[in-house]
Short mmCIF file of C-alpha atoms and ligand atoms in Angstrom, two decimals:
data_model
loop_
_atom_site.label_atom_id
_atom_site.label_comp_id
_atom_site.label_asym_id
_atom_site.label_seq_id
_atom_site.Cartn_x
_atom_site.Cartn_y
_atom_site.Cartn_z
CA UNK P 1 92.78 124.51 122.29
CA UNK P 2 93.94 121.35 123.37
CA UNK P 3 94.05 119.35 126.62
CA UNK P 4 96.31 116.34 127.44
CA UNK P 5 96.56 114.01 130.25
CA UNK P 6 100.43 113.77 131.82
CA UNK P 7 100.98 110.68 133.62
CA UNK P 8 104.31 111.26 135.57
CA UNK P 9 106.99 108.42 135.94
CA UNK P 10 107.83 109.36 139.77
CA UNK P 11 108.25 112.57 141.35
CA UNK P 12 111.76 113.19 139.85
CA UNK P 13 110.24 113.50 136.39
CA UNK P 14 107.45 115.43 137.58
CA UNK P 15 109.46 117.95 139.87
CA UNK P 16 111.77 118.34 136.55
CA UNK P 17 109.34 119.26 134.56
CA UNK P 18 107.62 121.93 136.79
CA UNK P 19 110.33 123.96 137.49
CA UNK P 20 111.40 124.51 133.55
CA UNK P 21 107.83 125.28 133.12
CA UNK P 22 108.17 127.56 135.75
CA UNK P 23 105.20 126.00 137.97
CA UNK P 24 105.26 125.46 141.63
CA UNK P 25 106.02 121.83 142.87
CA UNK P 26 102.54 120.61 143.46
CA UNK P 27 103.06 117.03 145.15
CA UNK P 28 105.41 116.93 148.24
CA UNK P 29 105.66 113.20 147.96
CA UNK P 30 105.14 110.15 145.63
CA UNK P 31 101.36 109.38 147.50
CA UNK P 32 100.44 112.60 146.56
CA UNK P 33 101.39 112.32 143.08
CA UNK P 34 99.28 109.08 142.65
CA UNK P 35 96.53 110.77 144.59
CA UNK P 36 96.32 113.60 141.71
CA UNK P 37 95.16 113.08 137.88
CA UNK P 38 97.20 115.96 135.48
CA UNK P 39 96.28 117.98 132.56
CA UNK P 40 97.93 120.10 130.38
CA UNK P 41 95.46 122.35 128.38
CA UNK P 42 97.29 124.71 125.64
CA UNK P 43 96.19 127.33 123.26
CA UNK P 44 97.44 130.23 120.80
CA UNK P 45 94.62 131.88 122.56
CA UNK P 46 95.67 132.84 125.87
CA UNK P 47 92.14 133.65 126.73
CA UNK P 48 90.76 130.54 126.37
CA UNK P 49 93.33 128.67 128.89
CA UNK P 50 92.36 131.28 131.55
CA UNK P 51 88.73 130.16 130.43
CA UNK P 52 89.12 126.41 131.19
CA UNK P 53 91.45 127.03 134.55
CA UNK P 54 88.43 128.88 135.77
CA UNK P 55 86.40 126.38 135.15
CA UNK P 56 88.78 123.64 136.72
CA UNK P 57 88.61 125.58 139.83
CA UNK P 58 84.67 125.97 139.96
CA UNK P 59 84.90 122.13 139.71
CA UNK P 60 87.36 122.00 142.91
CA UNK P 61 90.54 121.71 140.68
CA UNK P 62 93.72 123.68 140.81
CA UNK P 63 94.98 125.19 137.61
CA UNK P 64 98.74 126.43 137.70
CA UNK P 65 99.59 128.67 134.81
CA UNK P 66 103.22 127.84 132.80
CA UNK P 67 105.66 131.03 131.95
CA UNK P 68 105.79 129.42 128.54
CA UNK P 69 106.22 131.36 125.15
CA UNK P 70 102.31 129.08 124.26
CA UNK P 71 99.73 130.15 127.07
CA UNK P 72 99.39 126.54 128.82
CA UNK P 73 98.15 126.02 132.06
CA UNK P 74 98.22 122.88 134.38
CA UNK P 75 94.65 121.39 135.65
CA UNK P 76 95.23 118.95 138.99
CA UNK P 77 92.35 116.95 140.16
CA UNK P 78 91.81 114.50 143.06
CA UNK P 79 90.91 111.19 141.52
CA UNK P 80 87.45 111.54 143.49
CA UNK P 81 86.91 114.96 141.61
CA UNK P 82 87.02 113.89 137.97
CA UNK P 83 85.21 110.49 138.65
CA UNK P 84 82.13 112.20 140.44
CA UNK P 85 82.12 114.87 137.28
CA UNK P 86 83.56 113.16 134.28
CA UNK P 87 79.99 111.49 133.13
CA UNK P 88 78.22 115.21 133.44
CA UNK P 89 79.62 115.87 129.62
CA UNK P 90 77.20 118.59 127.80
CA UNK P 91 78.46 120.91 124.56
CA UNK P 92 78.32 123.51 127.10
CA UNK P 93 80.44 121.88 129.24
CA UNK P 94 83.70 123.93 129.37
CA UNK P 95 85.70 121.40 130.36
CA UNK P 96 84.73 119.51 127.78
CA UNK P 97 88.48 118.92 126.27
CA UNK P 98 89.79 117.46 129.26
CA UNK P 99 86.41 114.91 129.70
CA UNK P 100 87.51 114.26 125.63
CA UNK P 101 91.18 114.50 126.71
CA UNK P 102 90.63 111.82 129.20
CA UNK P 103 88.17 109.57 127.01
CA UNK P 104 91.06 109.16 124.14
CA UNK P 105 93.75 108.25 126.19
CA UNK P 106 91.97 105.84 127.64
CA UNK P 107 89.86 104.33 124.73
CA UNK P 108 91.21 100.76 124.28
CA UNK P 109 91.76 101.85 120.63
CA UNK P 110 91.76 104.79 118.20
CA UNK P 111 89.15 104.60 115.57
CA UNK P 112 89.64 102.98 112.39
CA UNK P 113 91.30 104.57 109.82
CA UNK P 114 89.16 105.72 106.64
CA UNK P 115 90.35 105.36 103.15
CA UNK P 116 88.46 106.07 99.66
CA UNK P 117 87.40 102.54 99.36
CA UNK P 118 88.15 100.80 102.66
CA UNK P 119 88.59 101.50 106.11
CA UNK P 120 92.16 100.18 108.35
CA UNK P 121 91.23 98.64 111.66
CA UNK P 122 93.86 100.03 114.18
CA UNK P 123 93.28 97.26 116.36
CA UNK P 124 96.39 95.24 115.73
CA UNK P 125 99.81 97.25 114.76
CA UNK P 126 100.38 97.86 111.27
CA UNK P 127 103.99 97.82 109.36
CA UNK P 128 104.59 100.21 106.85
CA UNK P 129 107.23 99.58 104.51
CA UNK P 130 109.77 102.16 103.43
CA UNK P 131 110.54 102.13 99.87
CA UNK P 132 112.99 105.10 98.76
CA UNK P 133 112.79 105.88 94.90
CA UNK P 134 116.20 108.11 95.26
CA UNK P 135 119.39 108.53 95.34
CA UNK P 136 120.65 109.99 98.64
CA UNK P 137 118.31 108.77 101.04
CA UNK P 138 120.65 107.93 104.49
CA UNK P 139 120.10 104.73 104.81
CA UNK P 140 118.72 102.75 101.12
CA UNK P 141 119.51 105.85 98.77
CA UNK P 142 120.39 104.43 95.51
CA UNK P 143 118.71 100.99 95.87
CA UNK P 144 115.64 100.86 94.08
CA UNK P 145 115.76 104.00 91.40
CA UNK P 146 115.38 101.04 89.21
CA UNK P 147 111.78 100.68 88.65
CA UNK P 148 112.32 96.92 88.47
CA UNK P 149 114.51 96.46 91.62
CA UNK P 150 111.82 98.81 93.52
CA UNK P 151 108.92 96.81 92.36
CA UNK P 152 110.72 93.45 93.37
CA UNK P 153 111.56 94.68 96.93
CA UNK P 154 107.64 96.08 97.30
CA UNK P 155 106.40 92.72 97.04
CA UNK P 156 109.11 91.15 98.98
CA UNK P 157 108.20 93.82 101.34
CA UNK P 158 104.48 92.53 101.44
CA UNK P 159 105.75 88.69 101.63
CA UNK P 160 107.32 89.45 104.78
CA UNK P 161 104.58 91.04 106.53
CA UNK P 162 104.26 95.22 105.45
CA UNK P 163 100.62 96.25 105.62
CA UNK P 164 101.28 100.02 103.86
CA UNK P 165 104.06 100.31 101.40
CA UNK P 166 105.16 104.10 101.50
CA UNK P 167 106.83 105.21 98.12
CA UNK P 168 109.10 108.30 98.18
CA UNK P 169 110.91 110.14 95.88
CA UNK P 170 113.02 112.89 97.75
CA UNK P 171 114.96 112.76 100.55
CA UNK P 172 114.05 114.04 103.53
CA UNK P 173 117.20 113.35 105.91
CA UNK P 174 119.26 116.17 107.71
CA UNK P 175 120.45 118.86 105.40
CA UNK P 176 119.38 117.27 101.99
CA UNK P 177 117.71 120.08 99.26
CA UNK P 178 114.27 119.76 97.09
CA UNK P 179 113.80 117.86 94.51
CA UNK P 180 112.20 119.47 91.58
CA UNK P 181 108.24 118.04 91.16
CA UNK P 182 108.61 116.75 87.95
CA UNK P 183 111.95 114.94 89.27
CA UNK P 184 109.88 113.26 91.99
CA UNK P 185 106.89 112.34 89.49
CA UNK P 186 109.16 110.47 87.55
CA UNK P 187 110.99 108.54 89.96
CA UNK P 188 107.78 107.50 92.21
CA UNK P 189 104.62 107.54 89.56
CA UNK P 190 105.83 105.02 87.52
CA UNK P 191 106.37 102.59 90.50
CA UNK P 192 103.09 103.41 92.10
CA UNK P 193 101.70 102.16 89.19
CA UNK P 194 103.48 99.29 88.45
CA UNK P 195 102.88 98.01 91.65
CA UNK P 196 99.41 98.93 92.63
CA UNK P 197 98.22 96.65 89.87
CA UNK P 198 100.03 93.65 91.77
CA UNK P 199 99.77 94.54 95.60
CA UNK P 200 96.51 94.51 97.86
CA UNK P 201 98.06 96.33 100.78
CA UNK P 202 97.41 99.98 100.06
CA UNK P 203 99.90 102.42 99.15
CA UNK P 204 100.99 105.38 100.29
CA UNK P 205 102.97 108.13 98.38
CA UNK P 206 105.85 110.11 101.04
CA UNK P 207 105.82 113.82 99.29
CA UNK P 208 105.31 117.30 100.57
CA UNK P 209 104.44 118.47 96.78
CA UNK P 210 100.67 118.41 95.99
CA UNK P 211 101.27 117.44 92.39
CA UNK P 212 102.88 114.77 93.16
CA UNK P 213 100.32 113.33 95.99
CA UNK P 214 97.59 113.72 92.96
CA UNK P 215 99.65 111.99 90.14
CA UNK P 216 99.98 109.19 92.72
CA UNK P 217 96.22 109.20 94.02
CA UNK P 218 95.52 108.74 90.46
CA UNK P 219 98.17 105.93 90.14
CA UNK P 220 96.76 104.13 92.39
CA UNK P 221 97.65 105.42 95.91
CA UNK P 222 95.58 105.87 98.87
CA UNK P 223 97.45 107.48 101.00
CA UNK P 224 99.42 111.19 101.43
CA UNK P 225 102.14 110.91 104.17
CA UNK P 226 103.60 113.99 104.37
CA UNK P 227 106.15 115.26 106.18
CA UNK P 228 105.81 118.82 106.21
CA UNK P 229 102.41 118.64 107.79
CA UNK P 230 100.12 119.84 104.74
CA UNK P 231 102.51 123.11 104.92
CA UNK P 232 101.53 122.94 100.78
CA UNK P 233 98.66 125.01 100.65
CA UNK P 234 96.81 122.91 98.18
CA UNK P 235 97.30 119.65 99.69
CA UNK P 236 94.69 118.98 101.93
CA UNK P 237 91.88 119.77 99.33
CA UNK P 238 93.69 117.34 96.90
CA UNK P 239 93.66 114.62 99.68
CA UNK P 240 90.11 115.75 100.51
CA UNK P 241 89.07 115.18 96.87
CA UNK P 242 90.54 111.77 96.81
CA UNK P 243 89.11 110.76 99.82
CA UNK P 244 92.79 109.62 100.69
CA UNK P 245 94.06 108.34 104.10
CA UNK P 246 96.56 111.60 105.11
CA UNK P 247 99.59 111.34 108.03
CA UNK P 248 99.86 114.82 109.22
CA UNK P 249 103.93 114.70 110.88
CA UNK P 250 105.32 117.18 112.40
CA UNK P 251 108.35 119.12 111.32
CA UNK P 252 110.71 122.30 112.72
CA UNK P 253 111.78 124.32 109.65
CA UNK P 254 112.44 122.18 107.06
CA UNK P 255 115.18 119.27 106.11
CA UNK P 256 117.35 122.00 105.29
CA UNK P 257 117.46 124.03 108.52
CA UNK P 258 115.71 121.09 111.43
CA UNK P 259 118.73 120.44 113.16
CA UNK P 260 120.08 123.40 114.10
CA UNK P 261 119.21 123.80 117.85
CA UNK P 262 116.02 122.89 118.04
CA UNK P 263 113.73 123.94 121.37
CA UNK P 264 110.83 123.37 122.46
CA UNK P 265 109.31 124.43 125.57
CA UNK P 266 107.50 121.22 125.66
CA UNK P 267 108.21 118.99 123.59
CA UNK P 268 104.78 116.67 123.67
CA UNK P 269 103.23 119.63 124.15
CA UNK P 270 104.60 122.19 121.33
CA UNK P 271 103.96 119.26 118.61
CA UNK P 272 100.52 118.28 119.87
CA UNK P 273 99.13 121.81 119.56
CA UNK P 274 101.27 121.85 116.24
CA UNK P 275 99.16 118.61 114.83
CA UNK P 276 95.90 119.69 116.18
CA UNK P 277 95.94 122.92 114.12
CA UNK P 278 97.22 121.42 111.03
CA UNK P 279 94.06 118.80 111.76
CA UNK P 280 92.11 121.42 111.85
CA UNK P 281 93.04 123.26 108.62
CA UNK P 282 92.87 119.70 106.82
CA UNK P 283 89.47 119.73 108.08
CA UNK P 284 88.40 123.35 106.89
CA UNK P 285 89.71 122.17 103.47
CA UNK P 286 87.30 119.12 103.42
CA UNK P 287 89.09 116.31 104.68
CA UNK P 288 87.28 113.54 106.35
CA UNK P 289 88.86 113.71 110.47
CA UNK P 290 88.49 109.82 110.49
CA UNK P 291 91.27 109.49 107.34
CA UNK P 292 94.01 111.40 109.22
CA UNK P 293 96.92 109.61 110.97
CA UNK P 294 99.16 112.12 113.70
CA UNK P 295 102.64 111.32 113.14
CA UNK P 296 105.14 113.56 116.36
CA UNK P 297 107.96 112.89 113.42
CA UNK P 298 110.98 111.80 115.28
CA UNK P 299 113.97 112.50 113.84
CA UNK P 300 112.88 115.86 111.85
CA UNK P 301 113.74 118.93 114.25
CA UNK P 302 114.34 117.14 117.59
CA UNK P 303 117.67 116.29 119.18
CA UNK P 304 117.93 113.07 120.58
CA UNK P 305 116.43 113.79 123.88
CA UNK P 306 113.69 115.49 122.17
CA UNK P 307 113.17 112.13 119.98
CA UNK P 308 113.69 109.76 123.29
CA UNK P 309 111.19 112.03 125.25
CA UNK P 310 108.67 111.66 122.49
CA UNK P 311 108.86 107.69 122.33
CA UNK P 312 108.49 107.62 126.33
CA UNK P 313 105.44 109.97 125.81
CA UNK P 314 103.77 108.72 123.15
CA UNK P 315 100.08 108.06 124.59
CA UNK P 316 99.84 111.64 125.37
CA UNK P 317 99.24 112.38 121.54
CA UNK P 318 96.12 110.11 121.65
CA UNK P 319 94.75 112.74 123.66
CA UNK P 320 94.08 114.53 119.85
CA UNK P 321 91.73 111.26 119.41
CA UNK P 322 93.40 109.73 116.16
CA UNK P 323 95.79 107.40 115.76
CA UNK P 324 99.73 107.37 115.95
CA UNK P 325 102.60 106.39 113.21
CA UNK P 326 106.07 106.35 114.34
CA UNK P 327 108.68 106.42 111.87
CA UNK P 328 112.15 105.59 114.03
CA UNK P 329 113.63 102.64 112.00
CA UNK P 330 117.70 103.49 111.78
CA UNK P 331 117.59 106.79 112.37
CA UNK P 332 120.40 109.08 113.76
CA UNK P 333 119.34 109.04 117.51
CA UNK P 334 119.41 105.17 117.79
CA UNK P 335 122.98 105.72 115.97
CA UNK P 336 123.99 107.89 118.98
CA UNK P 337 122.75 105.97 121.73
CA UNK P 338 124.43 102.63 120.31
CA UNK P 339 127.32 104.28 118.90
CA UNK P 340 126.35 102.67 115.51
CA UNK P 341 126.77 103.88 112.06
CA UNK P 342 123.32 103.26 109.60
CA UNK P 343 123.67 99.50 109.22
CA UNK P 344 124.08 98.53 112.72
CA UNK P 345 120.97 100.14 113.78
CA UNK P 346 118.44 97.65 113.44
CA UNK P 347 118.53 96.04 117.05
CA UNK P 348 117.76 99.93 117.96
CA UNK P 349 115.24 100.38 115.86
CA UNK P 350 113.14 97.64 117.39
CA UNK P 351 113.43 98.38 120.73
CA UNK P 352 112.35 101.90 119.79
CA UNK P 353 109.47 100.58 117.66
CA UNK P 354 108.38 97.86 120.78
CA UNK P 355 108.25 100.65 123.15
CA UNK P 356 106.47 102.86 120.82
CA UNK P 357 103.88 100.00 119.96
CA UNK P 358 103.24 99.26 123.58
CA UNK P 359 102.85 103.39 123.77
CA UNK P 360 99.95 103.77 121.74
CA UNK P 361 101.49 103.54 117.70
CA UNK P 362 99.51 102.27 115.56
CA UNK P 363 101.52 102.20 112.29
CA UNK P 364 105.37 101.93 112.64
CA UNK P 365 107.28 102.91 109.18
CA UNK P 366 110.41 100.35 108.58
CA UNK P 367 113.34 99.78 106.83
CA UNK P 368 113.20 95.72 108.66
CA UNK P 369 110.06 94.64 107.50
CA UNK P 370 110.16 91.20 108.65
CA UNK P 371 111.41 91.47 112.14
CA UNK P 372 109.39 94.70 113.03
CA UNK P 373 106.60 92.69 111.90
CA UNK P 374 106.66 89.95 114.33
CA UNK P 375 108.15 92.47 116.87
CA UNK P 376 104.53 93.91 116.31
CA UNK P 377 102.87 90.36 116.39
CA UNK P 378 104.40 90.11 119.78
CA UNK P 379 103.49 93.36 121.28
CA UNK P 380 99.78 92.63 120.35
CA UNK P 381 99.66 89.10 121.72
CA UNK P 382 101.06 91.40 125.36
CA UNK P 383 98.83 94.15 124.51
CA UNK P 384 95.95 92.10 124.15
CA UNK P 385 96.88 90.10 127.27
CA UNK P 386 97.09 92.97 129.30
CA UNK P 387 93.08 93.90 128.37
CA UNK P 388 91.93 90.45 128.89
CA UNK P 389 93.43 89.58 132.02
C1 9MG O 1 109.18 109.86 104.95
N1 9MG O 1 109.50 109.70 106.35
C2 9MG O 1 110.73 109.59 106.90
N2 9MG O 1 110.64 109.48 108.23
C3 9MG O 1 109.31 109.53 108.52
C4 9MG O 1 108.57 109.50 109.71
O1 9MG O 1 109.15 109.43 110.89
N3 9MG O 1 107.23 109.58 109.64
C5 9MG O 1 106.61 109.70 108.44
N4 9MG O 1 105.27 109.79 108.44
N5 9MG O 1 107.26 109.74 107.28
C6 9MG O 1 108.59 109.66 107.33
#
């Protein structure tokens, strides 16, 4: 089960939103909206939302129950409610996911993140740079299958500012097939270890194949990112036995079927109880909670009001109480919006990643190391203004 906190824009958005999840419109006018604190709690287990909207209402809540395919229901509180209650936290407390709900979102800062040998600070917003080892990825494909040329643009990539260097070997754009293992173990192991002997930044292998995350944890890696979500069943006890850093990201289907109509009844929602399961299974398989990333994965599965709604709601994922990458640098959405093929994206992409930085990311993947760097300078200087003053 998992509970988030929904901060609503205005009424419009709010009203919206209630009728397609078929609720009632709780707030006649925009001073009742800021008079009321939101929750969404959702669960496979329909039992267990009825469980926590009774327990809302012994508190002096309302709970409203959605008419969506996932049992979900929606908690509302008067401010004075949850502040006279929110410090009574026990284990037997069963509203304890909305008092942990709450305490995420609002933490000034997710915890660090834990790798075999070091642990990342999250406190400033870290670059990671995008190095494609293929031949048909959309936007570099073709660039560095040269081990040379890709070793040459990983340390450029760490001159201009990348904290993570993310090494991949198959495609993972709209439509594109597998790659056979021991095709991606040649392209990316021999770069991994070429270049872990030179760089300091740690590294982090992009594959959704477990051999491959071992051959490069043994290279010299430190990190899985995988974009399937650790749908390979023996993934998560290979991370767990490298004591690697993981990003769990969410995908629909699979790069071969995403984009064809994909719904959601919420989209924040649907992905959040997505990541929390596959958080839990890591867990069950040994992994250390404190080395996973959550990653919504724009781009894979979501049309492009799906991915805009995402970047808008960003902070509710902190709610899950790790912290966030974003990986939006020239992809397909900011090409719609701007009416831009792949290489006149890059304005778009750092809007996106600016808005998703001052949303609660913690690690933004990039194409444009340099400028999303000090784009992410910037946003911390503001960020760190806005807690001081
Ligand atoms: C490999 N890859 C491509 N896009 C990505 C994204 O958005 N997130 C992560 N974690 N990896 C990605």
């Amino acid at each position: 089960m998992i509970a988030r906190l929904r901060n609503y824009s205005g009424l419009p958005e709010a009203r919206n939103e209630w009728s397609k999840l078929g609720l009632p419109q709780v707030a006649e006018a925009p001073r009742d909206l800021y008079d009321l604190v939101f929750f969404f709690v959702e669960s496979k287990d329909a039992g267990e939302v009825e469980g926590i909207a009774f327990a809302a209402e012994e508190l002096g809540g309302d709970a409203y129950g959605c008419t969506t395919r996932t049992p979900r229901t929606m908690l509302v509180f008067e401010h004075g409610v949850l502040q006279g209650n929110s410090c009574r936290v026990g284990p037997d407390d069963r509203l304890q996911p909305i008092w942990r709900a709450l305490s995420n979102y609002l933490a000034p800062q997710p915890p660090s993140w834990k790798l075999a040998e070091r642990e990342l600070r999250l406190d400033s917003t870290m670059v990671m740079g995008v190095l494609n080892v293929t031949p048909d990825s959309f936007s570099d494909g073709g660039l560095y299958l040269d081990k040379g040329k890709a070793v040459k643009r990983a340390l450029e990539m760490v001159e201009e500012g990348a904290d993570i260097i993310d090494v991949g070997g198959e495609s993972t754009r709209p439509y594109s097939g597998e790659v056979a293992v021991e095709e991606e173990l040649k392209r990316v192991i021999p770069v991994i270890e070429e270049i872990s002997s030179h760089l300091e930044v740690p590294i982090s292998v992009d594959t959704r194949h477990h051999e491959v995350a071992r051959a490069a944890l043994e290279a010299g890696a430190e990190i899985v990112n995988d974009v399937s979500g650790l749908r390979d069943a023996k993934m998560a006890e290979v991370a767990a036995r490298h004591g690697a850093g993981v990003v769990i990201m969410h995908m629909l289907g699979d790069p071969g079927t995403m984009q064809d109509r994909p719904t959601y009844d919420d989209v924040v929602g649907d992905i959040s109880l997505f990541l929390d399961e596959r958080m839990m299974s890591a867990k069950s398989s040994g992994v250390d909670l404190r080395s996973i990333l959550l990653d919504p994965g724009i781009g894979f599965g979501k049309s492009l009001d799906q991915n805009l709604q995402i970047v808008v709601r960003l902070r509710e994922f902190s709610c899950l109480g790790r912290g966030l990458l974003i990986g939006a640098s020239r992809k397909s959405f900011i090409g719609k919006v701007l009416g831009q093929e792949v290489g006149g994206r890059k304005e778009g992409s750092l809007a996106i990643a600016s808005i998703a930085m001052m949303n609660g990311a913690n690690v933004v993947r990039a194409h444009d190391v340099k400028e999303t760097k000090m784009v992410a300078r910037m946003v911390d200087a503001v960020r760190r203004a806005q807690t001081i003053s």
